[in-house]
Amino acid sequence: MTAKISIQHVQKSFRIQRNLGHLKEDSQPISALKDINLEVKKGEFMVIVGPSGCGKSTLLDLLAGLTKPSSGQILLDGKAITGPNLDRGIVFQQYALFPWKTTLANVEFGLEAKGVGRKERRKIALEFIHLVGLAGFENRYPHEISGGMKQRVAIARSLAYDPEVLLMDEPFAALDAQTRETLQSELLRIWEATKKTIIFITHGIEEAVYLGQRVAVMTSRPGRIKKVIDIPFESRRSEEDLRSHPDFVKLRHEVWDLLKDEVTRAQQQEIAKSLDGFEHNKSALKGGVSNG
Ligand SMILES: Nc1ncnc2c1ncn2[C@@H]1O[C@H](COP(=O)(O)OP(=O)(O)OP(=O)(O)O)[C@@H](O)[C@H]1O
Ligand SMILES: [Mg+2]
């Protein structure tokens, strides 16, 4: 069977310009992703876990078609992704809702873009608002609902226009632990009901093992896939039992083992980067003083 999504030798680097007042210079290009290879099957729940700054959002943007790889390619149903499309729904970490639209109008938005008529639009939107447990909140504005509810709206909006693939970039990271756990099991329920292919990004190990059928562990920057781990649970809906199950604990430990060196390396990179910035600012300041 051919893969739903095939990521082939994908690299991504960024060129950034330092702007220090009078001084402008091109830095060395930053290599964010290096030779990423991953196949995702139709209907699969794939989780990608990696340390902060390893290139997870960069990879998701590439999958969404918001940016292009520096080399390599990503195929969807065998065809290269060339830009954003309604065949892929995205849920970001920050609530990307229209603040001036109600829940209903936010969910209807993608359907409008797809050219669905007004009556049908309303019917579908209400269906998905119901699915994510927001019945009764149709006419509320984003500022009138909680963070967890906003993410439910974002999920409903992405699902309503019936994308084949749902791309999720740390969608629950900003939520409190309880809401996060509720939404995790909600998402599993929705996944089972809709049979979407899901690529879910997180830096939470527990979240990764709980949600994923497979978990791809990334290295620190430049991000590569270090290992893909199978999570062979039949059903994960009763999470209280699952999280304390010996197999769950073992898998969580396995992921942590793969990740811990990468996290340390990522932290060292962060420190080196800020020291580098500090040195640059210092020399720019010196230059400024002697020139002036
Ligand atoms: N548009 C850009 N221009 C320059 N550098 C960028 C750009 N986007 C990302 N980067 C760099 O690429 C690297 C990877 O960033 P990315 O946001 O993909 O990491 P991440 O894994 O999503 O991190 P986090 O867990 O903190 O969300 C970082 O070093 C970041 O500074
Ligand atoms: Mg990110």
Coordinates of C-alpha atoms and ligand atoms in Angstrom, one line a residue:
M1 CA 0.0 0.0 0.0
T2 CA 1.3 3.4 -0.9
A3 CA 1.7 5.9 1.9
K4 CA -0.8 8.7 2.5
I5 CA 2.1 11.0 3.2
S6 CA 5.7 10.4 2.3
I7 CA 8.4 12.7 3.5
Q8 CA 11.5 12.1 1.4
H9 CA 15.0 13.4 2.2
V10 CA 13.6 16.7 3.4
Q11 CA 16.0 19.4 4.4
K12 CA 15.2 22.9 5.4
S13 CA 17.5 25.8 6.2
F14 CA 16.9 29.4 7.0
R15 CA 19.0 32.4 6.2
I16 CA 18.6 35.1 8.7
Q17 CA 19.9 38.7 8.7
R18 CA 21.3 40.1 11.8
N19 CA 20.1 43.7 12.2
L20 CA 22.1 45.5 14.8
G21 CA 21.2 49.1 14.1
H22 CA 23.8 50.4 11.7
L23 CA 25.2 46.9 11.2
K24 CA 23.5 44.3 9.0
E25 CA 25.0 41.0 8.1
D26 CA 23.9 37.6 6.8
S27 CA 24.5 34.9 9.3
Q28 CA 25.5 31.3 8.3
P29 CA 22.3 29.6 7.2
I30 CA 20.6 27.7 10.0
S31 CA 19.9 24.1 9.2
A32 CA 16.6 23.3 10.8
L33 CA 15.8 19.9 9.3
K34 CA 18.2 17.4 7.9
D35 CA 17.3 14.5 5.8
I36 CA 13.8 13.7 7.2
N37 CA 12.3 10.5 6.0
L38 CA 8.9 9.3 7.2
E39 CA 5.9 7.5 5.8
V40 CA 2.5 8.0 7.2
K41 CA -0.3 5.5 6.4
K42 CA -3.8 6.4 5.6
G43 CA -5.9 6.7 8.8
E44 CA -2.8 6.5 11.0
F45 CA -2.3 8.6 14.1
M46 CA 1.4 9.6 13.9
V47 CA 3.0 11.6 16.7
I48 CA 6.2 13.4 16.2
V49 CA 8.1 14.2 19.4
G50 CA 11.2 16.3 19.8
P51 CA 13.0 18.8 22.0
S52 CA 12.3 22.5 21.7
G53 CA 13.8 24.1 18.6
C54 CA 14.4 20.8 16.8
G55 CA 12.4 21.8 13.8
K56 CA 8.9 20.3 14.6
S57 CA 6.9 23.4 13.6
T58 CA 9.2 23.8 10.5
L59 CA 8.2 20.3 9.5
L60 CA 4.5 21.0 10.1
D61 CA 4.7 24.1 8.0
L62 CA 6.2 22.1 5.2
L63 CA 3.4 19.5 5.5
A64 CA 0.9 22.3 5.4
G65 CA 2.5 23.7 2.3
L66 CA 3.1 27.1 4.0
T67 CA 6.8 26.8 3.2
K68 CA 8.9 24.7 0.8
P69 CA 11.7 22.4 1.5
S70 CA 15.3 23.5 0.7
S71 CA 15.7 20.0 -0.8
G72 CA 13.8 16.8 -0.9
Q73 CA 10.0 16.5 -1.2
I74 CA 6.8 15.6 0.6
L75 CA 4.2 13.6 -1.3
L76 CA 0.5 13.4 -0.4
D77 CA -1.2 10.5 -2.2
G78 CA 1.9 10.3 -4.4
K79 CA 1.8 13.9 -5.5
A80 CA 4.2 16.6 -4.3
I81 CA 2.8 19.2 -1.9
T82 CA 3.1 22.6 -3.6
G83 CA 1.0 24.8 -1.3
P84 CA -1.8 25.0 1.3
N85 CA -4.9 23.2 0.4
L86 CA -8.2 22.2 2.1
D87 CA -7.1 18.5 1.9
R88 CA -5.1 19.3 5.0
G89 CA -6.5 20.9 8.2
I90 CA -4.2 22.6 10.6
V91 CA -4.5 23.2 14.3
F92 CA -1.9 25.5 15.8
Q93 CA -0.7 25.8 19.3
Q94 CA -2.1 29.3 19.6
Y95 CA -5.8 29.6 19.0
A96 CA -6.0 30.8 15.4
L97 CA -9.6 31.8 15.6
F98 CA -11.2 34.9 14.1
P99 CA -12.0 37.0 17.2
W100 CA -14.8 38.8 15.5
K101 CA -16.6 35.6 14.5
T102 CA -18.8 33.4 16.8
T103 CA -18.0 29.7 17.3
L104 CA -20.5 28.9 14.5
A105 CA -19.0 31.4 12.1
N106 CA -15.5 30.3 12.8
V107 CA -16.4 26.7 12.1
E108 CA -18.3 27.6 9.0
F109 CA -15.4 29.5 7.6
G110 CA -13.5 26.7 5.9
L111 CA -16.8 25.5 4.4
E112 CA -17.4 28.9 2.9
A113 CA -14.0 28.8 1.4
K114 CA -14.9 25.4 -0.1
G115 CA -18.0 26.9 -1.7
V116 CA -20.6 25.0 0.4
G117 CA -24.0 26.7 0.4
R118 CA -25.3 28.6 3.5
K119 CA -27.8 26.0 4.7
E120 CA -25.5 23.0 4.2
R121 CA -22.7 25.0 5.8
R122 CA -24.8 25.6 9.0
K123 CA -25.8 21.9 9.2
I124 CA -22.2 20.6 8.9
A125 CA -20.8 23.2 11.3
L126 CA -23.4 22.4 13.9
E127 CA -22.6 18.7 13.5
F128 CA -18.9 19.3 14.2
I129 CA -19.6 21.7 17.1
H130 CA -21.6 18.9 18.6
L131 CA -18.8 16.4 17.9
V132 CA -16.3 18.4 19.9
G133 CA -18.7 18.9 22.7
L134 CA -19.6 22.6 22.2
A135 CA -23.3 22.4 21.7
G136 CA -24.8 25.5 23.3
F137 CA -21.8 27.6 22.6
E138 CA -22.5 28.3 18.9
N139 CA -23.1 32.0 19.4
R140 CA -20.2 32.8 21.7
Y141 CA -17.2 34.8 20.6
P142 CA -13.6 33.5 21.2
H143 CA -13.1 35.9 24.1
E144 CA -16.2 34.5 25.8
I145 CA -14.9 30.9 26.0
S146 CA -12.0 29.1 27.7
G147 CA -8.7 28.1 26.1
G148 CA -9.8 24.5 25.9
M149 CA -13.0 25.5 24.2
K150 CA -11.1 27.6 21.7
Q151 CA -9.0 24.6 20.8
R152 CA -12.2 22.6 20.4
V153 CA -13.5 25.3 18.0
A154 CA -10.2 25.1 16.1
I155 CA -10.5 21.3 15.8
A156 CA -14.1 21.5 14.7
R157 CA -13.2 24.1 12.1
S158 CA -10.4 22.0 10.7
L159 CA -12.6 18.9 10.6
A160 CA -15.7 20.6 9.2
Y161 CA -14.3 21.0 5.7
D162 CA -13.4 17.3 5.7
P163 CA -9.7 17.4 5.1
E164 CA -8.0 14.0 4.6
V165 CA -5.2 14.9 6.9
L166 CA -5.2 16.8 10.2
L167 CA -1.9 18.5 11.1
M168 CA -1.6 19.5 14.7
D169 CA 1.2 21.5 16.2
E170 CA 1.2 21.2 20.0
P171 CA -2.5 22.0 20.1
F172 CA -2.9 21.3 23.8
A173 CA 0.4 22.7 25.1
A174 CA -1.1 26.0 26.4
L175 CA -3.8 24.2 28.4
D176 CA -3.9 23.1 32.0
A177 CA -3.2 19.4 32.6
Q178 CA -6.8 18.4 33.2
T179 CA -8.2 20.1 30.1
R180 CA -5.3 18.6 28.1
E181 CA -6.1 15.1 29.2
T182 CA -9.8 15.6 28.4
L183 CA -9.0 16.9 25.0
Q184 CA -6.6 14.1 24.3
S185 CA -9.2 11.4 24.8
E186 CA -11.7 13.6 22.9
L187 CA -9.3 13.7 20.0
L188 CA -8.9 9.9 20.0
R189 CA -12.7 9.6 20.0
I190 CA -12.9 12.0 17.1
W191 CA -10.1 10.2 15.2
E192 CA -11.9 6.9 15.6
A193 CA -15.2 8.5 14.4
T194 CA -13.7 10.3 11.4
K195 CA -10.8 8.0 10.4
K196 CA -8.6 11.0 9.5
T197 CA -4.9 10.7 9.1
I198 CA -3.4 12.7 11.9
I199 CA 0.1 14.1 12.3
F200 CA 0.4 15.4 15.9
I201 CA 3.4 17.3 17.1
T202 CA 4.3 17.5 20.8
H203 CA 7.2 17.7 23.1
G204 CA 5.3 15.8 25.7
I205 CA 6.4 12.1 26.1
E206 CA 3.3 11.0 27.9
E207 CA 1.1 12.7 25.3
A208 CA 3.0 11.1 22.5
V209 CA 2.7 7.6 23.9
Y210 CA -0.9 8.0 24.8
L211 CA -2.0 9.3 21.4
G212 CA 0.2 7.8 18.8
Q213 CA 0.0 4.5 17.0
R214 CA 3.6 5.3 16.1
V215 CA 5.9 7.9 17.7
A216 CA 8.7 9.4 15.6
V217 CA 11.4 10.8 17.9
M218 CA 13.4 13.7 16.5
T219 CA 17.0 14.7 17.3
S220 CA 18.0 18.2 18.4
R221 CA 18.6 20.7 15.6
P222 CA 19.2 20.0 12.8
G223 CA 16.2 17.8 13.3
R224 CA 16.3 14.2 12.0
I225 CA 14.1 11.2 12.7
K226 CA 16.1 9.3 15.3
K227 CA 13.7 6.4 15.7
V228 CA 10.1 5.5 15.0
I229 CA 8.5 3.5 17.8
D230 CA 5.3 1.3 17.5
I231 CA 2.8 1.8 20.2
P232 CA 0.8 -1.4 20.0
F233 CA -2.2 -0.6 22.2
E234 CA -5.5 -1.9 20.8
S235 CA -7.7 0.6 22.5
R236 CA -6.5 3.7 24.4
R237 CA -9.8 5.2 25.4
S238 CA -9.7 4.3 29.1
E239 CA -6.6 6.4 29.8
E240 CA -6.6 6.0 33.6
D241 CA -5.8 2.3 33.2
L242 CA -3.5 2.9 30.2
R243 CA -1.2 5.5 31.7
S244 CA -0.3 3.3 34.6
H245 CA -0.1 0.0 32.6
P246 CA 3.4 -1.5 32.7
D247 CA 3.6 -1.5 28.9
F248 CA 2.8 2.2 28.8
V249 CA 5.4 3.0 31.4
K250 CA 8.0 0.9 29.5
L251 CA 7.2 2.7 26.2
R252 CA 7.3 6.1 27.9
H253 CA 10.7 5.2 29.3
E254 CA 11.9 4.1 25.9
V255 CA 10.9 7.4 24.3
W256 CA 12.5 9.4 27.2
D257 CA 15.7 7.4 26.8
L258 CA 15.9 8.4 23.1
L259 CA 15.0 12.0 23.9
K260 CA 17.1 12.9 26.9
D261 CA 20.4 13.5 25.1
E262 CA 18.6 15.5 22.5
V263 CA 17.0 17.7 25.1
T264 CA 20.4 18.3 26.7
R265 CA 21.9 19.1 23.3
A266 CA 19.1 21.4 22.4
Q267 CA 19.5 23.3 25.7
Q268 CA 23.3 23.7 25.0
Q269 CA 22.4 25.0 21.6
E270 CA 20.1 27.6 23.2
I271 CA 22.9 28.7 25.6
A272 CA 25.5 28.9 22.8
K273 CA 23.0 31.0 20.6
S274 CA 22.4 33.5 23.4
L275 CA 26.1 33.8 24.2
D276 CA 26.8 34.3 20.5
G277 CA 24.1 37.1 20.3
F278 CA 25.7 38.7 23.4
E279 CA 29.2 38.7 21.9
H280 CA 27.7 40.2 18.7
N281 CA 25.9 42.9 20.5
K282 CA 29.0 43.7 22.5
S283 CA 31.2 44.1 19.5
A284 CA 28.6 46.1 17.6
L285 CA 28.3 48.4 20.6
K286 CA 32.1 48.8 20.7
G287 CA 32.1 49.5 17.0
G288 CA 29.4 52.1 17.5
V289 CA 31.3 53.9 20.2
S290 CA 34.6 54.1 18.3
N291 CA 32.9 55.2 15.1
G292 CA 30.8 57.8 16.7
Ligands
LIG1 N1 11.4 31.7 9.6 C1 12.5 31.4 10.2 N2 13.6 32.1 10.0 C2 14.8 31.7 10.6 N3 14.9 30.7 11.5 C3 13.8 30.0 11.7 C4 12.6 30.2 11.1 N4 11.7 29.3 11.6 C5 12.3 28.5 12.4 N5 13.6 28.9 12.5 C6 14.7 28.2 13.3 O1 14.6 26.8 13.0 C7 14.8 26.0 14.2 C8 13.6 25.2 14.4 O2 12.5 25.9 14.7 P1 11.0 25.3 14.9 O3 10.1 26.4 15.3 O4 10.7 24.4 13.8 O5 11.3 24.4 16.2 P2 10.3 23.6 17.1 O6 10.8 22.2 17.2 O7 8.9 23.8 16.6 O8 10.4 24.3 18.5 P3 9.4 24.5 19.8 O9 9.3 23.1 20.4 O10 10.0 25.5 20.6 O11 8.1 24.9 19.2 C9 15.0 27.0 15.3 O12 16.4 27.2 15.5 C10 14.4 28.3 14.8 O13 15.1 29.4 15.3
MG2 MG 7.1 24.6 17.4

